[in-house]
Short mmCIF file of C-alpha atoms in Angstrom, two decimals:
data_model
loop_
_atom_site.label_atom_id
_atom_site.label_comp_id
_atom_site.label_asym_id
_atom_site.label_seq_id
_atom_site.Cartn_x
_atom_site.Cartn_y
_atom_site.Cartn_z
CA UNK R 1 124.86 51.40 19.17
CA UNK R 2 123.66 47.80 18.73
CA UNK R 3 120.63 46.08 20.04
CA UNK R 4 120.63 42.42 20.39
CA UNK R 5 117.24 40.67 20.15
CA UNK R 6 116.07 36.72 19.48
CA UNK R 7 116.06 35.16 15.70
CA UNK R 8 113.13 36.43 14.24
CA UNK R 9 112.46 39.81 15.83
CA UNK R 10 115.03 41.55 13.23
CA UNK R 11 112.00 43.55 11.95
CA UNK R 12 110.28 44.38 15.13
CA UNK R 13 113.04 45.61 16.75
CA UNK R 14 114.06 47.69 14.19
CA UNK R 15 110.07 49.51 14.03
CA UNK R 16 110.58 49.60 17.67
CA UNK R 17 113.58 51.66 17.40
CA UNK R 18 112.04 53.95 14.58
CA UNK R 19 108.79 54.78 16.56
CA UNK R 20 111.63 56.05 19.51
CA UNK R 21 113.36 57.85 17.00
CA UNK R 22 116.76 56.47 15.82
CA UNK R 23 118.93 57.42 13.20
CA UNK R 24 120.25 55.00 10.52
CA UNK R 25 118.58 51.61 11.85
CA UNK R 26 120.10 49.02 10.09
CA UNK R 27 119.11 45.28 10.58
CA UNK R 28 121.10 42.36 11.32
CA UNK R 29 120.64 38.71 12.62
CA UNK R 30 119.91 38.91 15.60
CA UNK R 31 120.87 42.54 16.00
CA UNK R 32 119.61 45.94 14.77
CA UNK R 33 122.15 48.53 14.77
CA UNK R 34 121.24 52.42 15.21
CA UNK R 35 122.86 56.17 16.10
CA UNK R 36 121.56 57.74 18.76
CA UNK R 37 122.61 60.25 21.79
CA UNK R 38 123.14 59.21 25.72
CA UNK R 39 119.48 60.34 26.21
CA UNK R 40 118.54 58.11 23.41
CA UNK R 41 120.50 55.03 25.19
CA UNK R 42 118.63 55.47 28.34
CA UNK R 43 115.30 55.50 26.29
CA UNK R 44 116.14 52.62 24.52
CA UNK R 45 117.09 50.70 27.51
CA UNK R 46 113.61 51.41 29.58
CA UNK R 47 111.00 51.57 26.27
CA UNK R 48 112.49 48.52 23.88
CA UNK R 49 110.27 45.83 24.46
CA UNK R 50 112.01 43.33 21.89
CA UNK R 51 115.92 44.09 22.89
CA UNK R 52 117.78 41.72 25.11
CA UNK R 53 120.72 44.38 25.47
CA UNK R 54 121.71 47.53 24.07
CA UNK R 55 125.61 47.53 23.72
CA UNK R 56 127.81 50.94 23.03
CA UNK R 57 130.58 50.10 20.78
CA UNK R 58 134.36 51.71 21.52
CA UNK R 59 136.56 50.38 19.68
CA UNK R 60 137.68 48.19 16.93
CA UNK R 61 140.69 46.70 15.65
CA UNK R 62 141.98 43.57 13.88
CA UNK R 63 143.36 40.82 15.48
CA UNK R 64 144.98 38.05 13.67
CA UNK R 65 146.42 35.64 16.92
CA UNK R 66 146.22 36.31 20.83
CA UNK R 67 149.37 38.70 20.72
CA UNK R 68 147.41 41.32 18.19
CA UNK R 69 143.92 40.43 20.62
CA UNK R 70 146.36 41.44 24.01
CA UNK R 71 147.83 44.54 21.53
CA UNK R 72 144.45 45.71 20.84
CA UNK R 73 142.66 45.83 24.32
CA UNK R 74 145.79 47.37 26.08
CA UNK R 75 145.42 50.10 22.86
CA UNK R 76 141.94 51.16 24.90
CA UNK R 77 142.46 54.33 27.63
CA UNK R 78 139.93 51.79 30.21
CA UNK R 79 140.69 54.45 32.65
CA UNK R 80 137.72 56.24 30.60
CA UNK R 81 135.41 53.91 31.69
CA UNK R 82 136.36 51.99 34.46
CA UNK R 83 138.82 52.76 37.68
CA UNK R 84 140.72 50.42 39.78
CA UNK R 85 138.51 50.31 42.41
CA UNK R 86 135.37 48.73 40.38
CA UNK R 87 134.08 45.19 39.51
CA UNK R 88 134.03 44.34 35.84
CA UNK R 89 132.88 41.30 33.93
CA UNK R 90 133.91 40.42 30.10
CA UNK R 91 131.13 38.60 27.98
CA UNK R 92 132.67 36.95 24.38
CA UNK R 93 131.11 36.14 21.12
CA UNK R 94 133.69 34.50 18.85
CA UNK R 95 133.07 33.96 14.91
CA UNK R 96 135.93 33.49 13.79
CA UNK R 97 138.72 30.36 12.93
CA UNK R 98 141.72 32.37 14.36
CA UNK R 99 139.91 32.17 17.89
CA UNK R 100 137.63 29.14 18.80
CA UNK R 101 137.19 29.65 22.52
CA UNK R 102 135.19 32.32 23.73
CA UNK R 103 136.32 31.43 27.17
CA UNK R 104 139.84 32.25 26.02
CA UNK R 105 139.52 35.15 24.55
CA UNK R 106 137.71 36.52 27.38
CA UNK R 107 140.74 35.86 29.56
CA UNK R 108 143.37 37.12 27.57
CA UNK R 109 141.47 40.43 27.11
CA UNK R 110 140.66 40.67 31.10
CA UNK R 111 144.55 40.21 31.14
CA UNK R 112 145.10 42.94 28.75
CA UNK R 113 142.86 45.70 31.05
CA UNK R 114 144.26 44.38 34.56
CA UNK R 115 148.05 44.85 33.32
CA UNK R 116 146.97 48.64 32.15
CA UNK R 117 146.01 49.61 35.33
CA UNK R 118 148.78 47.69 37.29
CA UNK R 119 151.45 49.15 35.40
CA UNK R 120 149.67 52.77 35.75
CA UNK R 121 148.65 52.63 39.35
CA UNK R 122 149.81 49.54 40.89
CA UNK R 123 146.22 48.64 41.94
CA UNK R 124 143.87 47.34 39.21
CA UNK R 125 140.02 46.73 39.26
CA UNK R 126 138.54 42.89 39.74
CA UNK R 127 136.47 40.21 38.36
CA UNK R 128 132.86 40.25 39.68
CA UNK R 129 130.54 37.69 37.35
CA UNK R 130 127.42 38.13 39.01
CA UNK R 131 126.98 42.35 39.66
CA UNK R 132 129.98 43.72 38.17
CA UNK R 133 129.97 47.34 38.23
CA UNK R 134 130.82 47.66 34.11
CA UNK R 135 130.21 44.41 31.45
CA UNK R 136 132.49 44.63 28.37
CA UNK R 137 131.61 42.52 25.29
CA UNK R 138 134.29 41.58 22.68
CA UNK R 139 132.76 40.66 19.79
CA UNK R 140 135.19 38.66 17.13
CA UNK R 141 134.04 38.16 13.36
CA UNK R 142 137.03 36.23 11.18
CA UNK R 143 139.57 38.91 12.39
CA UNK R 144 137.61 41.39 13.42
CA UNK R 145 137.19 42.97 17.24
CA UNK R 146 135.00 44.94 18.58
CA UNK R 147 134.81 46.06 22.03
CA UNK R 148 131.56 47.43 23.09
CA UNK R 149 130.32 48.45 27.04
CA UNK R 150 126.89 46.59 27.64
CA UNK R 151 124.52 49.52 29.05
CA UNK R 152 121.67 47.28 29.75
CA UNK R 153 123.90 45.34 32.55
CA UNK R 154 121.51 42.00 33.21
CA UNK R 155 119.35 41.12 29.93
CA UNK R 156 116.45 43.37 29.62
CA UNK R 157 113.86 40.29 29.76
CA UNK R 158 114.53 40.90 33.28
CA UNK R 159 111.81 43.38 34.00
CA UNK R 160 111.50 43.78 37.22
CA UNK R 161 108.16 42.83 37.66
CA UNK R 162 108.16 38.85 37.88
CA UNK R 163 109.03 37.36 41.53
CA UNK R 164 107.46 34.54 41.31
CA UNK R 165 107.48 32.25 38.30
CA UNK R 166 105.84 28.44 37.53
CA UNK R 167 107.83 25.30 35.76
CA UNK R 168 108.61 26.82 32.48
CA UNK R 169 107.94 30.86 32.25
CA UNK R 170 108.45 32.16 29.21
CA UNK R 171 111.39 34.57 28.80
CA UNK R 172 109.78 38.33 28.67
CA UNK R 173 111.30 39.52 26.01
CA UNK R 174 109.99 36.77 23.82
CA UNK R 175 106.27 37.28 25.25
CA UNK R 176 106.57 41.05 24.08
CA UNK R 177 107.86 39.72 20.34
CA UNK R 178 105.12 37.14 19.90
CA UNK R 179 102.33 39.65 20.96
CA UNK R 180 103.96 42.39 18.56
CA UNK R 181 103.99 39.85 15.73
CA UNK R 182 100.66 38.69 16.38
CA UNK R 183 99.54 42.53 15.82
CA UNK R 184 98.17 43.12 19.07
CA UNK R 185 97.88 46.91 19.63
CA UNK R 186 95.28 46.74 22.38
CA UNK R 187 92.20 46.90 19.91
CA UNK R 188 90.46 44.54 21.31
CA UNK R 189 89.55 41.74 24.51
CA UNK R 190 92.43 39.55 24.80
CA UNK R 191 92.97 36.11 26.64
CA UNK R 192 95.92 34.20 27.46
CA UNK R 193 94.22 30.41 28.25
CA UNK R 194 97.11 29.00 29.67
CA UNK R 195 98.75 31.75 31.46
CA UNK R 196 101.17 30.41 33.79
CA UNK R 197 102.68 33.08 35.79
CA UNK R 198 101.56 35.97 33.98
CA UNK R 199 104.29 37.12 31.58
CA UNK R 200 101.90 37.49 28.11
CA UNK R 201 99.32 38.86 30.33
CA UNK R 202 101.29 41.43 31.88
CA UNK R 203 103.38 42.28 27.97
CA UNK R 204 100.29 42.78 26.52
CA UNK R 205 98.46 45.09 29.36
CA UNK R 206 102.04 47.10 28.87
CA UNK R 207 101.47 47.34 25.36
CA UNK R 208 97.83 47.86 25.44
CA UNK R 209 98.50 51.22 27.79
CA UNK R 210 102.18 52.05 25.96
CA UNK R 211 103.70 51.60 29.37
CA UNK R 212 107.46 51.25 28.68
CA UNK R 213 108.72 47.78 29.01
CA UNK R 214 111.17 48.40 31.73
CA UNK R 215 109.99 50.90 33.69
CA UNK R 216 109.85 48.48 36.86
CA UNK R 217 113.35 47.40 36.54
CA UNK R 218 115.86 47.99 39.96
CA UNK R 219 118.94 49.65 37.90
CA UNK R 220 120.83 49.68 34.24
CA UNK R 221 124.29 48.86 33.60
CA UNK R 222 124.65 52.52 32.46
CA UNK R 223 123.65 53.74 36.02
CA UNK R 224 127.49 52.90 36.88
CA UNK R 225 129.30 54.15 34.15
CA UNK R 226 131.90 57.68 34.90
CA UNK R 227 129.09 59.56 32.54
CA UNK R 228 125.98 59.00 34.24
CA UNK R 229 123.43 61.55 33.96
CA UNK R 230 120.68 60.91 36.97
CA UNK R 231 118.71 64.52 35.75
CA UNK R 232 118.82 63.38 32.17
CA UNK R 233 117.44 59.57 32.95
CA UNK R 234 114.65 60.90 35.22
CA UNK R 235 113.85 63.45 32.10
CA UNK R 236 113.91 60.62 29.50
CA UNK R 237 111.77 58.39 31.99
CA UNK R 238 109.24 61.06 32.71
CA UNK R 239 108.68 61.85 28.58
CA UNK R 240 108.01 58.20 28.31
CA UNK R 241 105.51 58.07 30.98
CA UNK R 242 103.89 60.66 29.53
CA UNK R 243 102.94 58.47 26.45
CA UNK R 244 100.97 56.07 28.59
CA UNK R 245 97.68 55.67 27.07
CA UNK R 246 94.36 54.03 28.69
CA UNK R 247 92.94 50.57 27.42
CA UNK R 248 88.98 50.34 26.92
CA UNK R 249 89.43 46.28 26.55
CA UNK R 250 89.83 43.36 28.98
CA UNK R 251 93.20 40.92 29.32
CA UNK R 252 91.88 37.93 30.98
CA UNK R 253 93.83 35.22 31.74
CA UNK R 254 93.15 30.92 33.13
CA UNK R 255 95.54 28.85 34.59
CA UNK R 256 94.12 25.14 35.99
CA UNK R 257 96.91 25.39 38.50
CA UNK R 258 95.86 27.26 41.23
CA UNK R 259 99.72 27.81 42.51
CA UNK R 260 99.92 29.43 38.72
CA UNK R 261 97.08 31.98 39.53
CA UNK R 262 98.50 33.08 42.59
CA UNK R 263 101.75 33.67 40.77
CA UNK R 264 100.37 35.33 38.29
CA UNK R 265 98.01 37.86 40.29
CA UNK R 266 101.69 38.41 42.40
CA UNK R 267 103.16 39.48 39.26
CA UNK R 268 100.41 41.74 37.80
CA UNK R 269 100.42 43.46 41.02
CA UNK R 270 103.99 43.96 40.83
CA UNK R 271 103.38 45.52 37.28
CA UNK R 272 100.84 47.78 39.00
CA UNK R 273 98.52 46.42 36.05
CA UNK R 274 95.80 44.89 38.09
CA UNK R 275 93.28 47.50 36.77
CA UNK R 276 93.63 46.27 33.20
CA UNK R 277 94.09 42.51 34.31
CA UNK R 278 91.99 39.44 35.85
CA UNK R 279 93.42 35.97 36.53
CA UNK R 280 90.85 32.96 36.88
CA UNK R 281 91.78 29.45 38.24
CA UNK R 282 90.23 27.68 34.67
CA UNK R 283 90.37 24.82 32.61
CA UNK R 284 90.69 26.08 29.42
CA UNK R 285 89.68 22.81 27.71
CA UNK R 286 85.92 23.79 30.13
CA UNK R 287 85.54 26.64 29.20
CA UNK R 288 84.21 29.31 26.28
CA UNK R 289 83.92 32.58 24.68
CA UNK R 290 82.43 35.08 27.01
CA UNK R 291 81.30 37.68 24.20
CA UNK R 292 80.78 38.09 19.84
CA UNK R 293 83.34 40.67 19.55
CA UNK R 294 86.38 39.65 18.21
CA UNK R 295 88.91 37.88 20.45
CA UNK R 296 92.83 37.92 20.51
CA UNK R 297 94.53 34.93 22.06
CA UNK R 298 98.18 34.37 22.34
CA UNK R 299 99.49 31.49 24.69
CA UNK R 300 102.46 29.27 25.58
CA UNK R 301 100.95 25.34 25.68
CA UNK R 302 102.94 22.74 27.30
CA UNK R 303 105.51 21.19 24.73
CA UNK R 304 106.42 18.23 26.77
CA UNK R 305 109.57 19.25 27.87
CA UNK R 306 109.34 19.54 31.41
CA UNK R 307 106.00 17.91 31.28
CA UNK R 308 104.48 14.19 31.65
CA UNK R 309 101.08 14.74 29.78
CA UNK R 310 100.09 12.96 26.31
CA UNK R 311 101.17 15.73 23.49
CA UNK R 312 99.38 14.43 20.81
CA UNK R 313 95.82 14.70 22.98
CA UNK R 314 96.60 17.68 24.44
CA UNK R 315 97.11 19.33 21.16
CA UNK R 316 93.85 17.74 20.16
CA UNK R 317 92.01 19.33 22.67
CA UNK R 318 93.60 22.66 21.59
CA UNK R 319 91.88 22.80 17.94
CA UNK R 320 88.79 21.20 19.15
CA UNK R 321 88.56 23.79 22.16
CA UNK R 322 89.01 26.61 19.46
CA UNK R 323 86.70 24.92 17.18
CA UNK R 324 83.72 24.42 19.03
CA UNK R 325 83.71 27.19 21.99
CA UNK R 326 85.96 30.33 20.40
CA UNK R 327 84.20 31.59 17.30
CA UNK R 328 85.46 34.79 16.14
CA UNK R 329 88.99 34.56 17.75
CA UNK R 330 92.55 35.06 16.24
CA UNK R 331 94.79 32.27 18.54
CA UNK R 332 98.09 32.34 18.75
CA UNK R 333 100.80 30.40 19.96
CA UNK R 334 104.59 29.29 19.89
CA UNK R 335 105.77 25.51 20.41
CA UNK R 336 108.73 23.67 19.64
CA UNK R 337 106.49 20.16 19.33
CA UNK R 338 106.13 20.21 16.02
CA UNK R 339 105.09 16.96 16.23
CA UNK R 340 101.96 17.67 18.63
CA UNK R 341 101.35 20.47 16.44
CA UNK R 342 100.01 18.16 13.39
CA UNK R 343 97.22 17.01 15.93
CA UNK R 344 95.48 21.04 16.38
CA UNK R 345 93.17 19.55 13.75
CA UNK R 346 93.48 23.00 11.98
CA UNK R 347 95.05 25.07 8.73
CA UNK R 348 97.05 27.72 9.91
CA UNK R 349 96.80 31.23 9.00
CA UNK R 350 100.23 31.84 9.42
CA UNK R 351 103.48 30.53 10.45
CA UNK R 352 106.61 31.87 12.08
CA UNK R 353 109.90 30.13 12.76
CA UNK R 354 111.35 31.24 16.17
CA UNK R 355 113.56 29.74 19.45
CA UNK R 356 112.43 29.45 22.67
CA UNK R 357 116.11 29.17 24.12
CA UNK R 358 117.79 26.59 22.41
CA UNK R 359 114.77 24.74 20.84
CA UNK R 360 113.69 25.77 17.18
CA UNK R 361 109.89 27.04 17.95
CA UNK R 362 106.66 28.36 15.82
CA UNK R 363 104.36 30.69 16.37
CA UNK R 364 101.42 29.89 14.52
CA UNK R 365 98.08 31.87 14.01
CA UNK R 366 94.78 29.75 13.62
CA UNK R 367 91.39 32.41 12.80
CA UNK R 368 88.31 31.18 14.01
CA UNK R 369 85.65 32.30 12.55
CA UNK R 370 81.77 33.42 13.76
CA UNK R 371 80.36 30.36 11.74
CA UNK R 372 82.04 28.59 8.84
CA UNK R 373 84.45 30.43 7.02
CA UNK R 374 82.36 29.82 3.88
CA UNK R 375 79.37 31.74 5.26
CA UNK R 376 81.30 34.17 6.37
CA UNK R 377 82.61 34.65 2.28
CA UNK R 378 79.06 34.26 1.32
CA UNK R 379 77.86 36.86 3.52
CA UNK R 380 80.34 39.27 2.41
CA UNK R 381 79.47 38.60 -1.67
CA UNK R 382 75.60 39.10 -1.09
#
């Protein structure tokens, strides 16, 4: 099987995969490849926090123009998987200088399964593009096809928890990746200071407790398929559930906007998380460190996309907030204003290149420490 994730979560993923207990994880870009049974699929599916979709390949062929494409396709039995009463969808990824259009490629190959089962049974199945009962994906590298069935159905970011979202939510999928790169393992308090809707308060409660990342999601694309297995999915579901684990910490989380809060406290009650989670209507540019112990921060800051505020201030405010009222803290957070980002005022600690959709992001890490960092050194020699 394959699971596709975002640039930069190669590595996660593939730990992610490991700790579930897959065979031969290999990574990619982009992708982490792995051997598992149907069980396994299901589990992968509801506990893979970093995976945007976990595609089944079945077959694979060359193709050198759209005649050898059409060949290959019609060389598939797609009464196996599909029958001429269902919906199904074809999604393309093309590599390749035989085939530039994806768009193309997708419509010669819906061609290809349509004439199998008209010739067959004079009926054949149809084109749904927003629930289709099975998604194919053709993948084509240079001359090289593979045809996979998609068993996550819509992308796994959509958990099943969020109803209500504010300007620019971040994608779920990437909230889970930033908080596993940070290290957050739900040692510690832990405060998201611009929390928008909720998402990075909600990943990290579900991390925190080991609750599996999709366990609130309506249905899989696998729960369609000829070979589904309710018993078996209910048994995978339950083992995971099982694993849950109790959090001794608090998530706390500010928004200014009070429509944000609202949203937010919606979608952490959706989660069923509100035990582990508290929302306050907060500035937090007014605000400061509520204990010594040590903090871990991970937020999504404006980057003046979608946004009318002065960047360069804002960002200002950030490192002088962090400086003067968060001692003691490891903050992180992703932008794509990497212009903005000069103005934090601070080193830091680390720095990782990642997208937020289309625009080229980093997540950066600033440690604050309790007093100067030279005490701190001077401290430790005495």
């Amino acid at each position: 099987m394959v699971a596709k994730t975002f640039f930069g979560f190669e590595d996660i993923l593939a730990e992610e995969l490991i700790d579930l207990g897959a065979q031969d994880v290999e990574k990619g870009v982009r992708v982490v490849s792995f051997k598992g049974d149907k069980g396994f699929m299901y589990k992968a599916n509801i506990g893979l926090r970093t995976a945007i979709k976990i595609l089944k390949p079945i077959y694979q062929f060359r193709s050198y123009n759209e005649d050898s494409l059409y060949k290959g396709i019609q060389g598939i039995q797609w009464s196996k998987y599909l029958n001429a009463h269902q919906t199904f969808v074809i999604d393309t990824t093309v590599h390749s200088d035989i085939f530039k259009h994806s768009h193309f490629v997708s419509l010669k190959c819906k061609d290809a399964i349509v004439d199998q089962f008209r010739d067959k049974n004079g009926i054949r199945p149809s084109i749904d593009k927003d629930h289709p009962d099975v998604r194919i994906n053709i993948h084509i590298q240079n001359d090289q096809c593979t045809v996979s069935l998609d068993s996550s159905g819509q992308s796994l970011h959509h958990r099943g928890y969020r109803t209500a979202t504010n300007i620019a939510p971040i994608n779920e999928v990437l909230a889970a990746g930033m908080l596993l790169l940070s290290g957050w393992k739900g040692e510690t308090d832990f405060l998201d200071p611009m929390c928008g809707s909720g998402t990075l308060l909600i990943e990290a409660a579900m991390i925190a407790c080991n609750v599996p990342a999709n366990i609130n999601r309506k249905e899989f694309g696998f729960e369609k398929w000829n070979d589904w297995d309710n018993d078996l999915f209910e048994m995978v579901t339950a083992s995971l559930l099982k694993k849950t684990k109790d959090f001794k910490h608090q998530i706390v989380g500010y928004d200014k906007a009070p429509s944000a809060v609202k949203k937010a406290i919606d979608n952490v009650r959706n989660a069923n998380l509100e035990e582990y989670i508290s929302v306050k209507d907060q500035n937090f540019f007014d605000t400061e460190k509520q204990s010594e112990a040590l903090l871990h921060m991970v937020f999504n800051p404006p980057y003046g996309e979608r946004l009318d505020i002065d960047m360069e201030r804002f960002y200002q405010n950030i490192g002088d907030t962090l400086k003067q009222s968060y001692p003691n803290t490891h903050a992180w957070f992703i932008t794509a204003n990497l212009e903005a980002l000069k103005h934090v005022g601070l080193k830091p600690s680390r720095k990782i290149k990642l997208f937020n959709g289309s625009l080229e992001a980093r997540l950066v890490k600033y440690e604050m420490y309790a007093g100067s960092k030279r005490t701190k050194f001077q401290k430790t020699e005495e």
